[in-house]
Amino acid sequence: MSNLDIERAGRPMNGKIHGAQAAAAAADPSPFYDESDSSVGREWTAWIVQVFVAANVLIFVVVMFINNCPGHYNPYGSCVAKFLHRISFQPLRQNPLLGPSSSTLEKLGALVWDKVVNQHEGWRLITCIWLHAGVIHLLANMLSLVFIGIRLEQQFGFVRISIIYLLSGFGGSILSSLFIRNSISVGASGALFGLLGAILSELITNWTIYSNKAASLLTLLLILAINLAVGILPHVDNFAHIGGFVTGFLLGFVLLLRPQFGWVERHNLPAESLVKSKHKAYQYVLCVIALLLLISGFTVSLVMLFRGVNGNDHCKWCHYISCVPTSKWSCGN
């Protein structure tokens, strides 16, 4: 295995990583919601995001325990933070993100094209979402999840946010596998981009209930543009970003519909102000189209992946989406 994609947002460890955390974590998503319109839905208590964070931290500790840096000879130097004993980190020359070795990640479920396709280990499309390449990588992802996820969960509840998070991570893994074959991949940035995509589609499908529509839309598009721009750097897997974003964007049309104000307040409004339908017609249309695209997209992508199709053979320029070579750096596969 030539490279390591140590995330869909971080810094290189020997190969590719994904880059969606910095700007997303720094952004407060609250401007995307009309706080004054409390009647358009209940306020949920956020807890599933905390569970996801706790699970990721626990899994990282277990990975470091299994990694056992002091128990193996390492030509890159001595372990970092030796006082942690068995869970101390690999040498910085090997992993600057303060984490395990790439071989440990591969053994425990990192995304590896050869193992997924030729060894029929499709479960790696899911397990890679829960692995992180280091403390820095984990911290960046979890901060992003908290900033983005808690607000969404308060608005729409844990079931819908969990579905978006998990399916978006899965979608990011599929697209990454279709285009990147010689790197291993771990990290949750596909899932995080899915939450951003869901915010965008939620804004579009519930457009009429928002104040400051243009400002909300421009702010979100700026965040997305910054994160996708980071993805053209080497060692960052933009395919996982895009796969997660598209999945979350489509899921938002299906799962994040808000009812019309007239429907919510139908018991308090005069008869002439009542509406017959819970949602507007265009919301139903977008929902059906998005659902059909999701089903067909997942079906076609999975069939292509397990048939061993290389996406680069059908799109000669697509590799530039994930890395643009310059005089300062080159792009491996």
CSV table of C-alpha atoms in Angstrom, one decimal:
chain,number,residue,atom,x,y,z
A,1,MET,CA,0.0,0.0,0.0
A,2,SER,CA,1.8,3.1,-1.2
A,3,ASN,CA,-0.1,5.9,0.6
A,4,LEU,CA,-2.4,6.6,3.5
A,5,ASP,CA,-5.4,8.8,3.2
A,6,ILE,CA,-5.5,9.8,6.8
A,7,GLU,CA,-8.7,11.7,6.4
A,8,ARG,CA,-11.0,13.7,4.5
A,9,ALA,CA,-9.6,16.6,6.3
A,10,GLY,CA,-6.2,16.8,7.9
A,11,ARG,CA,-2.6,16.6,7.0
A,12,PRO,CA,-0.6,13.9,5.2
A,13,MET,CA,0.8,10.9,7.0
A,14,ASN,CA,2.1,9.1,4.0
A,15,GLY,CA,-0.6,9.7,1.6
A,16,LYS,CA,-4.1,11.1,1.3
A,17,ILE,CA,-6.3,12.7,3.9
A,18,HIS,CA,-9.6,14.7,3.5
A,19,GLY,CA,-9.8,18.4,4.2
A,20,ALA,CA,-13.2,19.7,5.4
A,21,GLN,CA,-12.8,20.6,9.0
A,22,ALA,CA,-11.1,23.9,9.5
A,23,ALA,CA,-13.6,26.2,7.9
A,24,ALA,CA,-16.6,24.0,8.8
A,25,ALA,CA,-15.6,23.8,12.4
A,26,ALA,CA,-15.0,27.5,12.6
A,27,ALA,CA,-18.4,28.3,11.2
A,28,ASP,CA,-21.4,28.7,13.4
A,29,PRO,CA,-24.3,27.2,11.4
A,30,SER,CA,-26.9,29.1,13.4
A,31,PRO,CA,-27.4,31.8,10.6
A,32,PHE,CA,-28.9,29.0,8.5
A,33,TYR,CA,-32.0,28.8,10.7
A,34,ASP,CA,-34.7,31.3,11.4
A,35,GLU,CA,-34.6,31.4,15.2
A,36,SER,CA,-37.7,33.6,15.4
A,37,ASP,CA,-39.9,31.0,13.8
A,38,SER,CA,-40.2,28.7,16.8
A,39,SER,CA,-43.7,27.5,15.7
A,40,VAL,CA,-42.3,25.7,12.6
A,41,GLY,CA,-41.2,22.7,14.7
A,42,ARG,CA,-40.2,21.4,18.1
A,43,GLU,CA,-36.8,21.8,19.6
A,44,TRP,CA,-35.2,18.4,20.2
A,45,THR,CA,-32.7,17.6,22.8
A,46,ALA,CA,-29.4,16.8,21.1
A,47,TRP,CA,-27.7,13.6,22.3
A,48,ILE,CA,-26.8,11.4,19.3
A,49,VAL,CA,-24.0,13.8,18.3
A,50,GLN,CA,-22.4,13.4,21.7
A,51,VAL,CA,-22.8,9.7,21.4
A,52,PHE,CA,-21.0,9.8,18.0
A,53,VAL,CA,-18.2,11.9,19.5
A,54,ALA,CA,-17.8,9.6,22.5
A,55,ALA,CA,-17.8,6.5,20.2
A,56,ASN,CA,-15.1,8.0,18.0
A,57,VAL,CA,-12.9,8.9,20.9
A,58,LEU,CA,-13.3,5.4,22.5
A,59,ILE,CA,-12.5,3.7,19.2
A,60,PHE,CA,-9.4,5.8,18.8
A,61,VAL,CA,-8.2,4.8,22.3
A,62,VAL,CA,-8.8,1.1,21.4
A,63,VAL,CA,-6.9,1.5,18.1
A,64,MET,CA,-4.0,3.1,20.0
A,65,PHE,CA,-4.0,0.2,22.5
A,66,ILE,CA,-3.9,-2.3,19.7
A,67,ASN,CA,-1.2,-0.3,17.9
A,68,ASN,CA,1.1,-0.6,20.8
A,69,CYS,CA,3.9,1.6,19.5
A,70,PRO,CA,6.5,0.6,22.3
A,71,GLY,CA,6.0,-3.1,21.5
A,72,HIS,CA,7.4,-2.8,18.0
A,73,TYR,CA,10.7,-1.8,16.5
A,74,ASN,CA,10.3,1.4,14.4
A,75,PRO,CA,13.0,2.6,12.0
A,76,TYR,CA,11.4,6.1,12.1
A,77,GLY,CA,12.5,6.7,15.7
A,78,SER,CA,11.1,6.5,19.1
A,79,CYS,CA,7.4,6.7,20.1
A,80,VAL,CA,5.8,10.1,21.0
A,81,ALA,CA,4.4,10.6,24.5
A,82,LYS,CA,6.1,7.5,26.0
A,83,PHE,CA,4.4,8.3,29.4
A,84,LEU,CA,1.2,6.9,27.8
A,85,HIS,CA,3.0,3.6,27.5
A,86,ARG,CA,1.0,1.2,25.3
A,87,ILE,CA,-1.1,3.9,23.8
A,88,SER,CA,1.8,6.3,22.9
A,89,PHE,CA,1.9,7.6,19.4
A,90,GLN,CA,4.0,6.6,16.3
A,91,PRO,CA,7.1,8.7,15.6
A,92,LEU,CA,6.3,12.1,14.1
A,93,ARG,CA,8.2,11.2,10.9
A,94,GLN,CA,5.8,8.4,10.4
A,95,ASN,CA,2.6,10.0,11.6
A,96,PRO,CA,2.6,13.8,12.3
A,97,LEU,CA,-1.0,13.7,13.4
A,98,LEU,CA,-0.1,11.8,16.6
A,99,GLY,CA,-1.7,8.5,16.0
A,100,PRO,CA,-1.2,4.8,15.0
A,101,SER,CA,0.6,3.3,12.0
A,102,SER,CA,-1.1,2.9,8.7
A,103,SER,CA,-0.7,-0.9,9.0
A,104,THR,CA,-2.8,-0.8,12.2
A,105,LEU,CA,-5.5,1.3,10.6
A,106,GLU,CA,-5.6,-1.1,7.6
A,107,LYS,CA,-5.9,-4.1,9.9
A,108,LEU,CA,-8.8,-2.5,11.8
A,109,GLY,CA,-10.9,-1.5,8.9
A,110,ALA,CA,-9.5,1.4,6.9
A,111,LEU,CA,-10.8,1.8,3.4
A,112,VAL,CA,-8.6,-0.2,1.0
A,113,TRP,CA,-9.8,-0.6,-2.6
A,114,ASP,CA,-8.1,-4.0,-3.1
A,115,LYS,CA,-9.6,-5.5,0.1
A,116,VAL,CA,-13.1,-4.1,-0.6
A,117,VAL,CA,-13.2,-5.3,-4.2
A,118,ASN,CA,-10.9,-8.3,-4.5
A,119,GLN,CA,-11.2,-9.7,-1.0
A,120,HIS,CA,-14.9,-8.8,-0.7
A,121,GLU,CA,-14.5,-6.8,2.5
A,122,GLY,CA,-17.3,-4.3,1.8
A,123,TRP,CA,-17.7,-3.6,5.5
A,124,ARG,CA,-14.7,-1.3,5.2
A,125,LEU,CA,-16.9,1.2,3.4
A,126,ILE,CA,-18.5,1.8,6.8
A,127,THR,CA,-15.8,1.0,9.4
A,128,CYS,CA,-13.4,3.6,7.9
A,129,ILE,CA,-15.8,6.3,8.9
A,130,TRP,CA,-15.1,5.5,12.6
A,131,LEU,CA,-11.3,5.4,12.4
A,132,HIS,CA,-9.0,8.4,12.7
A,133,ALA,CA,-5.3,8.8,11.9
A,134,GLY,CA,-4.3,10.8,14.9
A,135,VAL,CA,-5.3,13.0,17.8
A,136,ILE,CA,-5.2,16.1,15.6
A,137,HIS,CA,-7.3,14.5,13.0
A,138,LEU,CA,-9.8,13.3,15.6
A,139,LEU,CA,-10.1,16.6,17.3
A,140,ALA,CA,-10.7,18.5,14.0
A,141,ASN,CA,-13.4,16.1,13.0
A,142,MET,CA,-15.2,16.0,16.3
A,143,LEU,CA,-15.2,19.8,16.7
A,144,SER,CA,-16.7,20.0,13.2
A,145,LEU,CA,-19.3,17.4,14.2
A,146,VAL,CA,-20.3,19.3,17.3
A,147,PHE,CA,-20.5,22.7,15.5
A,148,ILE,CA,-22.5,21.3,12.6
A,149,GLY,CA,-24.4,18.4,14.1
A,150,ILE,CA,-25.8,19.6,17.4
A,151,ARG,CA,-27.8,22.5,15.8
A,152,LEU,CA,-29.2,20.2,13.1
A,153,GLU,CA,-30.2,17.6,15.7
A,154,GLN,CA,-32.0,20.2,17.8
A,155,GLN,CA,-34.0,21.2,14.7
A,156,PHE,CA,-34.8,17.8,13.3
A,157,GLY,CA,-34.1,15.1,15.8
A,158,PHE,CA,-31.6,12.2,16.2
A,159,VAL,CA,-33.1,9.7,13.8
A,160,ARG,CA,-32.9,11.9,10.7
A,161,ILE,CA,-29.5,13.3,11.6
A,162,SER,CA,-28.1,9.8,12.2
A,163,ILE,CA,-29.3,8.6,8.8
A,164,ILE,CA,-27.8,11.6,7.0
A,165,TYR,CA,-24.5,11.2,8.9
A,166,LEU,CA,-24.1,7.5,8.3
A,167,LEU,CA,-25.3,7.4,4.7
A,168,SER,CA,-23.2,10.4,3.7
A,169,GLY,CA,-20.1,8.7,5.2
A,170,PHE,CA,-21.0,5.6,3.2
A,171,GLY,CA,-21.5,7.6,0.0
A,172,GLY,CA,-18.2,9.3,0.5
A,173,SER,CA,-16.4,6.0,0.9
A,174,ILE,CA,-18.0,4.6,-2.3
A,175,LEU,CA,-17.0,7.6,-4.5
A,176,SER,CA,-13.5,7.6,-3.0
A,177,SER,CA,-13.1,3.9,-3.8
A,178,LEU,CA,-14.2,4.4,-7.4
A,179,PHE,CA,-11.4,6.9,-8.0
A,180,ILE,CA,-8.6,6.2,-5.5
A,181,ARG,CA,-6.9,2.8,-5.5
A,182,ASN,CA,-3.5,3.1,-4.1
A,183,SER,CA,-4.2,4.8,-0.8
A,184,ILE,CA,-6.0,3.8,2.4
A,185,SER,CA,-8.6,6.1,3.8
A,186,VAL,CA,-10.0,6.8,7.3
A,187,GLY,CA,-12.1,9.6,8.7
A,188,ALA,CA,-15.5,11.1,9.0
A,189,SER,CA,-15.3,14.0,6.6
A,190,GLY,CA,-17.6,12.4,4.1
A,191,ALA,CA,-20.3,12.3,6.8
A,192,LEU,CA,-19.5,15.9,7.9
A,193,PHE,CA,-19.8,17.1,4.3
A,194,GLY,CA,-23.1,15.3,4.2
A,195,LEU,CA,-24.4,17.4,7.1
A,196,LEU,CA,-23.3,20.5,5.2
A,197,GLY,CA,-25.1,19.3,2.1
A,198,ALA,CA,-28.2,18.6,4.1
A,199,ILE,CA,-28.1,22.2,5.5
A,200,LEU,CA,-28.0,23.5,1.9
A,201,SER,CA,-30.9,21.4,0.7
A,202,GLU,CA,-32.9,22.2,3.9
A,203,LEU,CA,-32.5,25.9,3.2
A,204,ILE,CA,-33.7,25.4,-0.4
A,205,THR,CA,-36.7,23.1,0.3
A,206,ASN,CA,-37.8,25.3,3.2
A,207,TRP,CA,-37.0,28.6,1.5
A,208,THR,CA,-40.2,30.4,2.3
A,209,ILE,CA,-39.8,30.2,6.1
A,210,TYR,CA,-36.4,31.9,6.3
A,211,SER,CA,-35.4,35.4,6.9
A,212,ASN,CA,-32.1,36.7,5.5
A,213,LYS,CA,-32.3,34.0,2.8
A,214,ALA,CA,-29.5,35.4,0.6
A,215,ALA,CA,-27.1,35.9,3.5
A,216,SER,CA,-27.7,32.4,4.8
A,217,LEU,CA,-27.2,30.9,1.3
A,218,LEU,CA,-24.0,32.9,0.6
A,219,THR,CA,-22.5,32.1,4.0
A,220,LEU,CA,-23.1,28.3,3.4
A,221,LEU,CA,-21.7,28.4,-0.1
A,222,LEU,CA,-18.6,30.2,1.1
A,223,ILE,CA,-18.0,27.5,3.7
A,224,LEU,CA,-18.4,24.8,1.1
A,225,ALA,CA,-16.2,26.6,-1.4
A,226,ILE,CA,-13.4,26.9,1.1
A,227,ASN,CA,-13.5,23.3,2.1
A,228,LEU,CA,-13.7,22.0,-1.4
A,229,ALA,CA,-10.8,24.2,-2.4
A,230,VAL,CA,-8.7,22.6,0.4
A,231,GLY,CA,-9.6,19.3,-1.3
A,232,ILE,CA,-7.5,20.1,-4.4
A,233,LEU,CA,-4.3,20.0,-2.3
A,234,PRO,CA,-2.3,16.7,-2.2
A,235,HIS,CA,-3.1,14.2,0.5
A,236,VAL,CA,-6.7,15.4,0.7
A,237,ASP,CA,-9.4,13.2,-0.8
A,238,ASN,CA,-12.0,15.4,-2.3
A,239,PHE,CA,-13.9,12.5,-3.8
A,240,ALA,CA,-15.0,11.5,-0.2
A,241,HIS,CA,-16.0,15.1,0.4
A,242,ILE,CA,-18.0,15.3,-2.8
A,243,GLY,CA,-19.6,11.9,-2.3
A,244,GLY,CA,-20.7,12.7,1.2
A,245,PHE,CA,-21.9,16.2,0.2
A,246,VAL,CA,-24.1,14.9,-2.7
A,247,THR,CA,-25.5,12.1,-0.5
A,248,GLY,CA,-26.4,14.6,2.3
A,249,PHE,CA,-27.7,17.1,-0.1
A,250,LEU,CA,-30.2,14.6,-1.6
A,251,LEU,CA,-31.1,13.3,1.8
A,252,GLY,CA,-31.9,16.8,3.0
A,253,PHE,CA,-34.7,17.0,0.4
A,254,VAL,CA,-36.1,13.7,1.7
A,255,LEU,CA,-35.7,14.0,5.5
A,256,LEU,CA,-35.6,17.7,6.4
A,257,LEU,CA,-38.9,19.0,5.1
A,258,ARG,CA,-40.6,21.6,7.3
A,259,PRO,CA,-44.5,21.9,7.2
A,260,GLN,CA,-46.1,25.1,6.0
A,261,PHE,CA,-46.8,27.7,8.7
A,262,GLY,CA,-50.5,27.5,7.9
A,263,TRP,CA,-50.5,23.8,8.6
A,264,VAL,CA,-48.7,24.1,11.9
A,265,GLU,CA,-51.0,26.9,13.1
A,266,ARG,CA,-54.2,25.5,11.5
A,267,HIS,CA,-56.0,25.3,14.9
A,268,ASN,CA,-55.3,29.0,15.6
A,269,LEU,CA,-55.9,30.6,12.2
A,270,PRO,CA,-59.1,31.7,10.6
A,271,ALA,CA,-60.7,29.4,8.0
A,272,GLU,CA,-59.6,31.5,5.0
A,273,SER,CA,-55.9,31.2,6.1
A,274,LEU,CA,-55.9,27.4,6.3
A,275,VAL,CA,-53.9,25.2,3.9
A,276,LYS,CA,-54.9,21.8,2.7
A,277,SER,CA,-51.5,20.2,2.4
A,278,LYS,CA,-48.8,19.9,5.1
A,279,HIS,CA,-46.0,20.7,2.6
A,280,LYS,CA,-45.9,22.7,-0.6
A,281,ALA,CA,-46.0,21.0,-4.0
A,282,TYR,CA,-42.5,21.8,-4.9
A,283,GLN,CA,-41.3,20.2,-1.6
A,284,TYR,CA,-42.9,16.9,-2.7
A,285,VAL,CA,-41.4,17.1,-6.2
A,286,LEU,CA,-37.9,17.7,-4.8
A,287,CYS,CA,-38.4,14.9,-2.3
A,288,VAL,CA,-39.3,12.4,-5.0
A,289,ILE,CA,-36.6,13.4,-7.4
A,290,ALA,CA,-33.9,13.3,-4.6
A,291,LEU,CA,-35.1,9.8,-3.5
A,292,LEU,CA,-34.9,8.4,-7.0
A,293,LEU,CA,-31.5,9.9,-7.5
A,294,LEU,CA,-30.3,8.5,-4.2
A,295,ILE,CA,-31.5,4.9,-5.0
A,296,SER,CA,-30.2,5.0,-8.6
A,297,GLY,CA,-26.9,6.6,-7.5
A,298,PHE,CA,-26.1,4.1,-4.8
A,299,THR,CA,-27.1,1.2,-7.0
A,300,VAL,CA,-25.0,2.2,-10.0
A,301,SER,CA,-22.0,3.1,-7.9
A,302,LEU,CA,-22.0,-0.1,-5.9
A,303,VAL,CA,-22.3,-2.2,-9.0
A,304,MET,CA,-19.4,-0.3,-10.6
A,305,LEU,CA,-17.3,-0.6,-7.5
A,306,PHE,CA,-17.7,-4.4,-7.0
A,307,ARG,CA,-17.2,-5.0,-10.7
A,308,GLY,CA,-13.8,-3.3,-10.3
A,309,VAL,CA,-14.5,-0.3,-12.5
A,310,ASN,CA,-12.0,2.4,-12.3
A,311,GLY,CA,-13.7,5.8,-12.4
A,312,ASN,CA,-10.7,7.5,-13.8
A,313,ASP,CA,-11.1,5.4,-17.0
A,314,HIS,CA,-14.4,7.0,-17.6
A,315,CYS,CA,-13.4,10.5,-16.6
A,316,LYS,CA,-9.9,11.5,-17.6
A,317,TRP,CA,-9.9,14.9,-15.9
A,318,CYS,CA,-11.6,13.8,-12.6
A,319,HIS,CA,-8.3,13.2,-10.8
A,320,TYR,CA,-7.9,17.0,-10.8
A,321,ILE,CA,-10.9,17.2,-8.5
A,322,SER,CA,-8.9,15.7,-5.7
A,323,CYS,CA,-5.4,17.1,-6.5
A,324,VAL,CA,-4.1,19.8,-8.8
A,325,PRO,CA,-0.4,19.5,-9.4
A,326,THR,CA,1.8,22.6,-9.2
A,327,SER,CA,5.5,23.5,-9.2
A,328,LYS,CA,5.3,23.1,-5.4
A,329,TRP,CA,3.9,19.6,-5.3
A,330,SER,CA,3.0,16.6,-7.4
A,331,CYS,CA,-0.1,14.3,-7.2
A,332,GLY,CA,0.2,10.6,-6.9
A,333,ASN,CA,-2.8,8.4,-7.3
